Coordinates of C-alpha atoms and ligand atoms in Angstrom, one line a residue:
M1 CA 0.1 -0.2 -0.6
T2 CA 1.3 3.6 -0.6
I3 CA 1.0 6.8 1.4
A4 CA -1.8 8.0 -1.2
D5 CA -3.5 4.1 -1.5
V6 CA -3.5 5.1 3.3
E7 CA -4.8 8.8 2.5
A8 CA -7.2 7.1 -0.2
R9 CA -8.6 6.0 2.7
G10 CA -9.8 9.8 4.1
R11 CA -10.4 9.6 7.6
T12 CA -10.4 5.7 7.4
P13 CA -7.0 5.0 10.1
V14 CA -6.2 2.3 8.1
F15 CA -2.6 1.5 8.9
P16 CA 0.0 -0.2 5.2
D17 CA -0.3 -4.0 5.0
G18 CA 2.4 -5.1 6.5
F19 CA 2.2 -2.7 9.6
V20 CA 3.3 -4.6 12.5
W21 CA 1.7 -4.6 15.2
G22 CA 3.5 -5.9 18.6
A23 CA 4.6 -5.4 22.1
A24 CA 7.1 -4.2 23.8
T25 CA 8.7 -6.0 27.8
A26 CA 12.6 -5.8 28.5
A27 CA 13.9 -8.4 31.2
Y28 CA 15.0 -6.3 34.2
Q29 CA 11.6 -5.6 34.0
I30 CA 9.6 -8.9 33.9
E31 CA 12.0 -11.6 34.4
G32 CA 12.5 -12.6 37.9
A33 CA 14.7 -15.4 38.6
A34 CA 17.1 -12.8 39.5
R35 CA 19.1 -15.7 41.0
E36 CA 18.9 -18.6 39.4
D37 CA 20.3 -20.6 36.4
G38 CA 23.6 -18.4 37.2
R39 CA 22.4 -14.6 36.7
G40 CA 25.2 -12.8 37.7
P41 CA 24.6 -9.3 39.7
S42 CA 23.5 -6.0 37.8
I43 CA 24.1 -2.2 38.6
W44 CA 20.2 -2.7 39.1
D45 CA 20.2 -5.3 42.1
T46 CA 22.8 -3.2 43.6
F47 CA 21.0 -0.1 43.1
C48 CA 17.3 -1.4 44.5
R49 CA 19.5 -2.3 47.3
T50 CA 20.4 0.7 48.1
P51 CA 18.0 2.2 50.5
G52 CA 15.9 5.3 49.2
R53 CA 16.4 4.9 45.8
V54 CA 13.0 2.9 44.8
A55 CA 10.0 3.3 45.9
G56 CA 8.9 1.4 48.1
G57 CA 11.9 -0.5 48.1
H58 CA 11.1 -2.8 46.1
T59 CA 13.4 -5.1 43.5
G60 CA 13.4 -7.1 40.1
D61 CA 14.1 -10.1 42.4
V62 CA 10.2 -11.7 41.3
A63 CA 8.6 -9.1 38.5
C64 CA 6.5 -10.8 36.7
D65 CA 8.4 -14.0 37.6
H66 CA 8.6 -14.1 32.9
Y67 CA 11.1 -16.7 33.8
H68 CA 9.1 -19.1 34.7
R69 CA 5.6 -17.7 33.0
Y70 CA 7.1 -17.3 30.0
A71 CA 4.9 -20.2 28.0
Q72 CA 1.8 -18.5 29.1
D73 CA 3.1 -15.5 28.5
V74 CA 3.8 -16.1 25.1
A75 CA 0.1 -18.0 25.0
L76 CA -1.3 -14.6 26.1
M77 CA 1.0 -13.1 23.2
R78 CA -0.9 -14.8 20.7
E79 CA -4.8 -14.5 22.0
L80 CA -3.9 -10.7 22.2
G81 CA -2.3 -11.3 18.3
L82 CA 0.4 -10.2 18.0
G83 CA 2.5 -10.0 15.2
A84 CA 5.9 -9.0 17.3
Y85 CA 7.4 -8.9 20.6
R86 CA 10.3 -7.0 21.6
F87 CA 11.9 -8.1 24.4
S88 CA 15.4 -8.3 26.4
V89 CA 18.0 -10.3 27.2
S90 CA 19.5 -9.1 30.3
W91 CA 23.6 -9.0 29.8
P92 CA 24.6 -10.5 33.1
R93 CA 22.7 -13.8 32.7
V94 CA 24.1 -14.6 29.7
Q95 CA 27.7 -13.3 30.9
P96 CA 27.5 -12.8 34.6
D97 CA 31.0 -10.7 34.7
G98 CA 30.4 -8.9 31.5
S99 CA 33.1 -10.9 30.1
G100 CA 34.5 -14.0 29.1
P101 CA 32.7 -17.2 28.0
A102 CA 28.1 -17.9 28.1
N103 CA 26.4 -19.0 30.6
P104 CA 25.0 -21.4 28.8
R105 CA 21.6 -21.5 31.3
G106 CA 21.1 -17.9 30.6
L107 CA 20.9 -18.2 27.0
D108 CA 18.6 -21.1 27.1
F109 CA 15.9 -19.0 28.4
Y110 CA 15.7 -17.6 25.0
D111 CA 16.7 -20.0 23.2
R112 CA 13.6 -21.4 24.8
L113 CA 11.0 -18.4 24.7
V114 CA 12.5 -17.8 21.1
D115 CA 10.8 -21.2 19.6
R116 CA 8.1 -20.6 21.6
L117 CA 8.1 -17.3 20.6
L118 CA 7.9 -18.2 16.8
A119 CA 5.9 -21.7 17.7
A120 CA 3.0 -19.6 18.5
G121 CA 3.5 -16.8 15.1
I122 CA 5.2 -13.7 17.1
A123 CA 8.4 -12.0 15.8
P124 CA 11.0 -11.7 18.1
Y125 CA 12.5 -8.5 18.1
A126 CA 15.7 -8.8 20.6
T127 CA 17.1 -5.8 22.7
L128 CA 20.4 -6.1 23.4
Y129 CA 20.7 -4.1 26.2
H130 CA 18.6 -2.5 28.8
W131 CA 20.1 -1.3 31.6
D132 CA 21.0 -3.7 32.7
L133 CA 24.6 -3.5 33.2
P134 CA 27.2 -7.0 35.1
Q135 CA 28.0 -5.0 38.4
P136 CA 31.3 -6.2 38.3
L137 CA 31.9 -3.8 35.0
E138 CA 30.7 -1.0 36.6
D139 CA 33.1 -1.4 38.9
H140 CA 35.3 -1.8 36.3
G141 CA 34.0 1.7 35.7
G142 CA 30.8 1.4 34.0
W143 CA 29.4 2.8 31.0
P144 CA 31.9 6.0 31.5
S145 CA 34.9 3.4 30.5
R146 CA 35.6 2.5 26.5
D147 CA 36.2 -0.9 28.0
T148 CA 32.7 -1.6 28.4
A149 CA 31.7 -0.8 24.8
H150 CA 33.9 -3.4 23.7
R151 CA 32.8 -5.7 26.1
F152 CA 28.9 -5.2 25.2
A153 CA 30.4 -6.1 21.1
D154 CA 31.1 -9.2 22.6
Y155 CA 28.1 -9.6 24.2
A156 CA 26.2 -9.4 21.5
A157 CA 28.3 -11.7 19.9
L158 CA 28.0 -13.9 21.8
V159 CA 23.7 -13.9 21.7
H160 CA 23.4 -13.9 18.0
G161 CA 25.4 -17.0 17.5
R162 CA 23.1 -18.4 19.9
L163 CA 19.5 -16.2 18.8
G164 CA 20.8 -15.8 15.2
D165 CA 19.6 -18.4 13.3
R166 CA 15.5 -17.4 14.6
V167 CA 15.8 -13.5 15.3
R168 CA 16.1 -11.3 12.6
T169 CA 15.5 -8.0 14.0
W170 CA 18.3 -6.3 16.8
I171 CA 17.6 -3.6 18.1
T172 CA 20.8 -3.3 20.2
V173 CA 20.5 -0.1 22.3
N174 CA 18.0 0.9 24.0
E175 CA 17.6 4.6 25.1
P176 CA 20.8 5.3 25.9
W177 CA 19.4 8.6 27.2
V178 CA 18.0 8.2 30.2
A179 CA 21.6 5.2 30.5
A180 CA 23.8 7.9 30.3
F181 CA 22.5 10.7 32.0
L182 CA 19.7 9.0 35.2
G183 CA 22.5 7.0 36.1
Y184 CA 25.3 9.1 36.0
G185 CA 24.5 13.0 35.6
N186 CA 21.2 13.2 37.7
G187 CA 21.6 10.1 39.4
V188 CA 17.7 8.8 39.4
H189 CA 18.7 5.9 37.5
A190 CA 21.1 3.0 38.1
P191 CA 24.2 3.4 39.3
G192 CA 23.1 6.6 40.2
R193 CA 26.3 8.6 39.2
T194 CA 26.4 12.3 39.4
D195 CA 28.7 13.8 37.2
P196 CA 27.8 15.4 34.3
A197 CA 31.3 14.5 32.5
D198 CA 30.8 10.9 32.5
A199 CA 27.7 11.2 32.1
L200 CA 29.0 12.6 28.6
R201 CA 31.3 9.9 28.7
A202 CA 28.5 6.9 29.3
A203 CA 27.0 9.2 26.5
H204 CA 29.3 8.0 23.4
H205 CA 30.0 5.2 24.6
L206 CA 27.1 3.6 24.9
L207 CA 26.5 4.9 20.9
L208 CA 30.3 3.3 20.4
G209 CA 29.1 -0.5 21.5
H210 CA 26.7 0.3 19.4
G211 CA 28.6 0.7 16.4
L212 CA 30.8 -1.7 17.2
A213 CA 27.5 -4.2 17.2
A214 CA 25.4 -3.1 14.9
S215 CA 28.8 -3.5 13.0
L216 CA 29.5 -7.2 13.8
L217 CA 25.3 -8.7 13.6
R218 CA 25.5 -7.4 10.4
T219 CA 28.9 -8.8 9.4
A220 CA 27.3 -12.5 11.0
G221 CA 24.1 -12.3 8.4
A222 CA 21.4 -10.5 10.9
G223 CA 18.3 -9.8 9.1
E224 CA 17.4 -5.9 10.1
I225 CA 19.3 -4.1 12.8
A226 CA 17.6 -1.1 15.4
L227 CA 19.3 2.0 18.4
T228 CA 15.8 2.4 19.8
L229 CA 15.9 6.5 21.5
N230 CA 13.5 8.4 23.5
L231 CA 13.5 10.7 21.1
A232 CA 10.9 14.1 22.0
P233 CA 9.7 16.8 19.3
V234 CA 10.9 19.5 21.8
I235 CA 8.9 22.8 22.0
G236 CA 9.2 26.3 23.1
D237 CA 11.3 29.2 22.8
E238 CA 13.1 28.8 19.6
E239 CA 16.8 29.3 20.8
A240 CA 16.2 26.5 24.2
A241 CA 14.0 23.9 21.9
A242 CA 16.7 23.6 19.5
R243 CA 19.3 23.6 22.3
A244 CA 16.8 21.5 24.2
D245 CA 16.9 19.3 20.6
I246 CA 20.5 18.5 19.9
L247 CA 20.3 17.5 24.2
L248 CA 18.2 14.6 23.7
N249 CA 17.4 13.7 20.3
R250 CA 20.2 14.8 17.6
Q251 CA 23.6 14.1 20.4
F252 CA 22.3 10.3 19.8
L253 CA 20.5 10.6 15.5
D254 CA 23.1 12.4 14.4
P255 CA 26.2 9.7 15.5
A256 CA 23.8 7.3 14.3
L257 CA 22.4 8.0 10.6
R258 CA 25.4 10.9 9.5
G259 CA 28.6 9.9 11.4
S260 CA 28.4 13.3 13.6
Y261 CA 28.4 15.6 16.2
P262 CA 26.4 18.5 16.1
P263 CA 29.0 21.5 16.5
D264 CA 27.5 23.2 19.1
L265 CA 28.0 19.6 21.2
L266 CA 31.0 18.5 20.4
E267 CA 31.3 22.6 22.7
V268 CA 29.1 21.2 25.8
V269 CA 30.9 18.0 25.6
E270 CA 34.8 19.6 25.1
R271 CA 34.0 22.1 28.3
V272 CA 32.1 19.6 30.8
A273 CA 33.9 16.6 29.8
G274 CA 36.9 17.2 27.2
L275 CA 37.3 15.4 23.6
G276 CA 39.9 13.3 24.9
H277 CA 37.2 9.7 24.8
V278 CA 35.9 10.9 21.2
R279 CA 38.3 8.5 19.5
D280 CA 39.7 9.4 15.5
G281 CA 37.4 7.1 13.9
D282 CA 34.8 6.3 16.3
L283 CA 32.3 8.0 14.5
A284 CA 32.2 6.6 11.7
L285 CA 31.8 3.2 14.3
I286 CA 29.4 4.8 15.2
N287 CA 27.3 5.7 12.4
Q288 CA 26.4 2.0 10.9
P289 CA 23.7 1.1 8.2
L290 CA 20.4 1.0 10.3
D291 CA 16.7 -1.0 9.0
L292 CA 16.1 0.9 11.1
V293 CA 15.3 3.6 14.6
G294 CA 13.1 2.3 17.5
V295 CA 11.3 5.4 18.5
N296 CA 10.0 5.2 22.4
Y297 CA 8.4 8.4 22.1
Y298 CA 5.7 9.0 25.4
N299 CA 5.4 13.2 25.5
P300 CA 7.2 16.8 23.7
C301 CA 10.3 18.4 25.7
Y302 CA 8.7 22.1 26.8
V303 CA 11.3 24.0 27.3
A304 CA 11.9 28.0 27.8
S305 CA 15.0 30.2 27.5
R306 CA 15.3 31.4 31.2
P307 CA 19.1 33.5 31.6
G308 CA 21.1 32.5 34.3
Q309 CA 19.1 29.0 35.5
P310 CA 22.0 26.2 35.7
A311 CA 22.0 23.5 33.7
D312 CA 20.0 20.2 35.4
P313 CA 22.0 18.6 36.2
A314 CA 20.3 15.1 33.4
W315 CA 20.8 18.2 31.0
P316 CA 25.0 18.5 30.6
G317 CA 25.2 22.1 28.8
S318 CA 20.9 23.1 29.7
E319 CA 22.5 26.2 31.2
G320 CA 20.2 29.0 30.6
I321 CA 17.5 26.8 29.6
A322 CA 14.0 25.7 31.8
F323 CA 12.2 22.8 31.6
V324 CA 8.6 23.5 31.9
D325 CA 5.1 22.5 32.3
P326 CA 2.3 23.4 30.0
G327 CA -0.3 22.2 32.2
G328 CA -3.2 19.8 30.7
P329 CA -3.6 16.8 31.2
T330 CA -1.1 13.6 32.0
T331 CA -0.7 10.6 32.8
A332 CA -0.2 8.9 36.9
M333 CA 4.1 8.6 36.0
G334 CA 2.6 13.5 35.3
W335 CA 3.5 13.4 31.3
P336 CA 1.8 15.9 30.1
I337 CA -0.3 13.6 27.0
A338 CA -0.3 15.1 23.3
P339 CA -0.5 13.0 21.1
D340 CA 0.2 15.1 18.2
G341 CA 4.4 14.8 18.9
L342 CA 4.1 11.9 17.7
T343 CA 3.0 12.8 14.2
R344 CA 5.1 15.6 14.3
L345 CA 8.9 13.5 16.0
L346 CA 7.7 10.6 13.4
V347 CA 7.7 13.4 9.8
R348 CA 10.3 15.7 11.3
L349 CA 12.2 12.1 11.8
S350 CA 11.3 11.4 8.2
R351 CA 12.5 14.0 6.5
D352 CA 15.6 15.0 8.7
Y353 CA 16.9 11.8 8.2
S354 CA 16.0 9.8 4.7
G355 CA 16.6 6.7 4.4
V356 CA 16.2 5.0 7.4
G357 CA 13.3 2.9 8.7
L358 CA 10.9 3.6 12.0
L359 CA 9.9 1.6 14.3
V360 CA 7.7 2.8 17.4
T361 CA 9.4 0.6 20.1
E362 CA 7.6 1.9 23.0
N363 CA 4.3 4.6 23.2
G364 CA 1.4 3.4 26.2
A365 CA 0.8 5.0 29.3
A366 CA 0.4 4.9 33.7
F367 CA -2.8 4.7 35.1
D368 CA -4.0 3.6 38.3
D369 CA -5.8 0.5 37.1
V370 CA -8.3 -1.0 39.9
V371 CA -9.0 -4.3 38.9
V372 CA -13.4 -4.8 39.5
D373 CA -15.1 -7.5 39.3
G374 CA -12.1 -9.7 37.7
R375 CA -12.0 -6.7 35.0
V376 CA -10.0 -4.3 34.8
H377 CA -11.9 -0.8 33.3
D378 CA -8.6 1.4 31.7
P379 CA -10.9 4.1 29.4
E380 CA -8.0 6.7 29.3
R381 CA -5.7 4.0 28.7
L382 CA -7.2 3.5 25.2
A383 CA -8.0 6.5 24.8
Y384 CA -4.0 7.6 25.3
L385 CA -3.2 4.2 22.8
D386 CA -6.6 5.4 20.3
G387 CA -4.9 9.2 20.6
H388 CA -1.1 8.0 19.6
L389 CA -2.1 5.5 16.6
R390 CA -4.1 8.2 14.8
A391 CA -1.3 10.3 15.1
A392 CA 1.4 7.6 13.8
H393 CA -1.5 7.3 10.7
A394 CA -1.2 10.9 10.6
A395 CA 2.5 10.9 10.6
I396 CA 2.5 7.7 7.7
A397 CA 0.3 9.8 5.7
G398 CA 2.7 13.4 6.0
G399 CA 5.1 10.6 4.8
A400 CA 7.1 9.1 7.7
D401 CA 8.6 5.9 6.7
L402 CA 7.0 3.8 9.9
R403 CA 6.6 0.1 9.5
G404 CA 4.9 -0.7 13.1
Y405 CA 4.0 0.0 17.0
L406 CA 5.0 -2.0 19.3
V407 CA 2.7 -0.8 22.7
W408 CA 4.8 -0.1 26.2
S409 CA 4.2 -2.5 27.6
L410 CA 2.5 -6.3 27.5
L411 CA 2.3 -6.4 31.2
D412 CA 2.3 -4.2 34.3
N413 CA 6.5 -4.9 35.7
F414 CA 8.9 -3.0 37.6
E415 CA 8.9 0.5 36.5
W416 CA 12.6 1.6 37.7
A417 CA 13.1 3.6 40.2
E418 CA 9.2 4.1 41.0
G419 CA 8.8 0.7 41.8
Y420 CA 6.3 -1.8 40.9
R421 CA 3.8 1.2 41.7
R422 CA 3.3 2.6 38.4
R423 CA 1.0 0.4 35.7
F424 CA 2.1 0.7 32.0
G425 CA 0.7 -3.2 31.4
I426 CA -1.8 -3.9 28.6
V427 CA -2.5 -6.7 31.1
H428 CA -2.5 -6.2 34.2
V429 CA -0.8 -8.7 37.0
D430 CA -1.4 -9.1 40.7
Y431 CA 1.9 -9.8 42.4
A432 CA 0.8 -11.6 44.6
T433 CA -0.6 -13.9 42.7
Q434 CA 1.0 -13.9 38.9
R435 CA -2.3 -13.9 37.4
R436 CA -2.4 -11.8 34.5
L437 CA -5.6 -10.3 33.4
P438 CA -6.1 -9.1 29.9
K439 CA -7.1 -5.3 30.6
D440 CA -10.5 -3.2 28.3
S441 CA -7.0 -1.9 26.2
A442 CA -5.5 -4.9 25.5
L443 CA -8.3 -6.6 24.5
W444 CA -9.9 -3.1 21.8
Y445 CA -5.8 -3.7 20.4
R446 CA -6.7 -7.3 19.6
G447 CA -9.0 -5.9 18.0
V448 CA -6.9 -2.9 16.4
I449 CA -4.9 -5.6 15.4
E450 CA -7.1 -7.8 13.3
R451 CA -8.6 -5.3 11.8
N452 CA -5.2 -3.4 10.9
G453 CA -6.2 0.4 11.6
L454 CA -9.1 1.6 14.1
A455 CA -12.7 1.6 14.3
Ligands
IFM1 O1 9.2 1.3 31.6 C1 10.2 2.0 30.4 C2 11.0 1.3 29.7 O2 11.9 1.1 30.4 C3 11.9 2.2 28.8 N1 11.2 3.4 28.4 C4 10.5 3.8 29.3 C5 9.3 3.3 30.0 C6 8.3 4.1 30.9 O3 9.3 5.3 31.5

């Protein structure tokens, strides 16, 4: 189906043939089994045990117990009609120390999961890094250390070696902005360090790790290779918006897709961290041909110029920029609900970075769900998803090369520093019994998938 066909259908939001419909999760957020079958500790195990870091003192020790219940979860995905499932591989399960030979029992789990998915007709989309760095690597410097990028590439090769015959789509790194700037900038995420220079070094090394892994995956014959970024249109005073866009979006998009950093970004890096960690040849390594950019979209970023404002710890280089609350409806995370931002973002990506496909690898919302008489009525989530899918459809009509949409998340799960108190799932999880209960939004999503469009 061409864009013209989509347009010809007028206001009926039907998606192009072959559009991929699915859902996403991440290892530490759902698997549990934190000490089973040789899994080593990750920075999130350590962080969760540091008093005051995670709401309620929650940990991912049990989470959704997906490690033991994966077969039931795949059956549920099948019932919902998912065509794709994006999961992440736990590095400390595969390489407990972050280096050396693979732990075969760790890989066995993903082997079983992938086989189950394929038997259910669901395409596995594997993310290699979704924030669970093996603790021994953090002890050796973590992402601010260049060696971590090389360790990541070795690990990627081990995983591809085992699953590459069945997994076609590979996502190297999830949201390097968050891993770098919340992990090492404001310390809200593991490992909880607060050094702006280290945060900038971490960002570069996450990109380098992506590039090294992507190159290796390509040589090994991977079908599709992607990098997933948390991206947002930046709205506000022109100069402040352009600068925040560089810090949030272009810091990752430009090197990965164009092979260069924006000059204004290099100025920030030089001032805050020096440029010693950016070596000759790094940008060529980072700039690997990609099949897809994974887009994680939740809300726009709203800014205003405010002379004298110090830099936000998560945003080195943001002096003079205020991050402002636009008012209006929000999710339970306090995040503004602005579906139009997705249209704007996707159209801009296809315009400014043409030649690479787009896949929404995450979009969804947390609300305070309750189970009543065995049902979860979640009209706000349903409206959120409906609005964002209409926005995605409008983006396709506007020229965005959008190939699919993966809802965040399949299951309620461990929402990082927020623990289990924020529920993003389209399927409710009762953590006491581990019972799964599809919410109204899941049943609605099944209909969307069946129709390949909205009603
Ligand atoms: O839960 C996270 C996910 O791990 C990464 N993207 C954002 C989600 C919601 O905060």
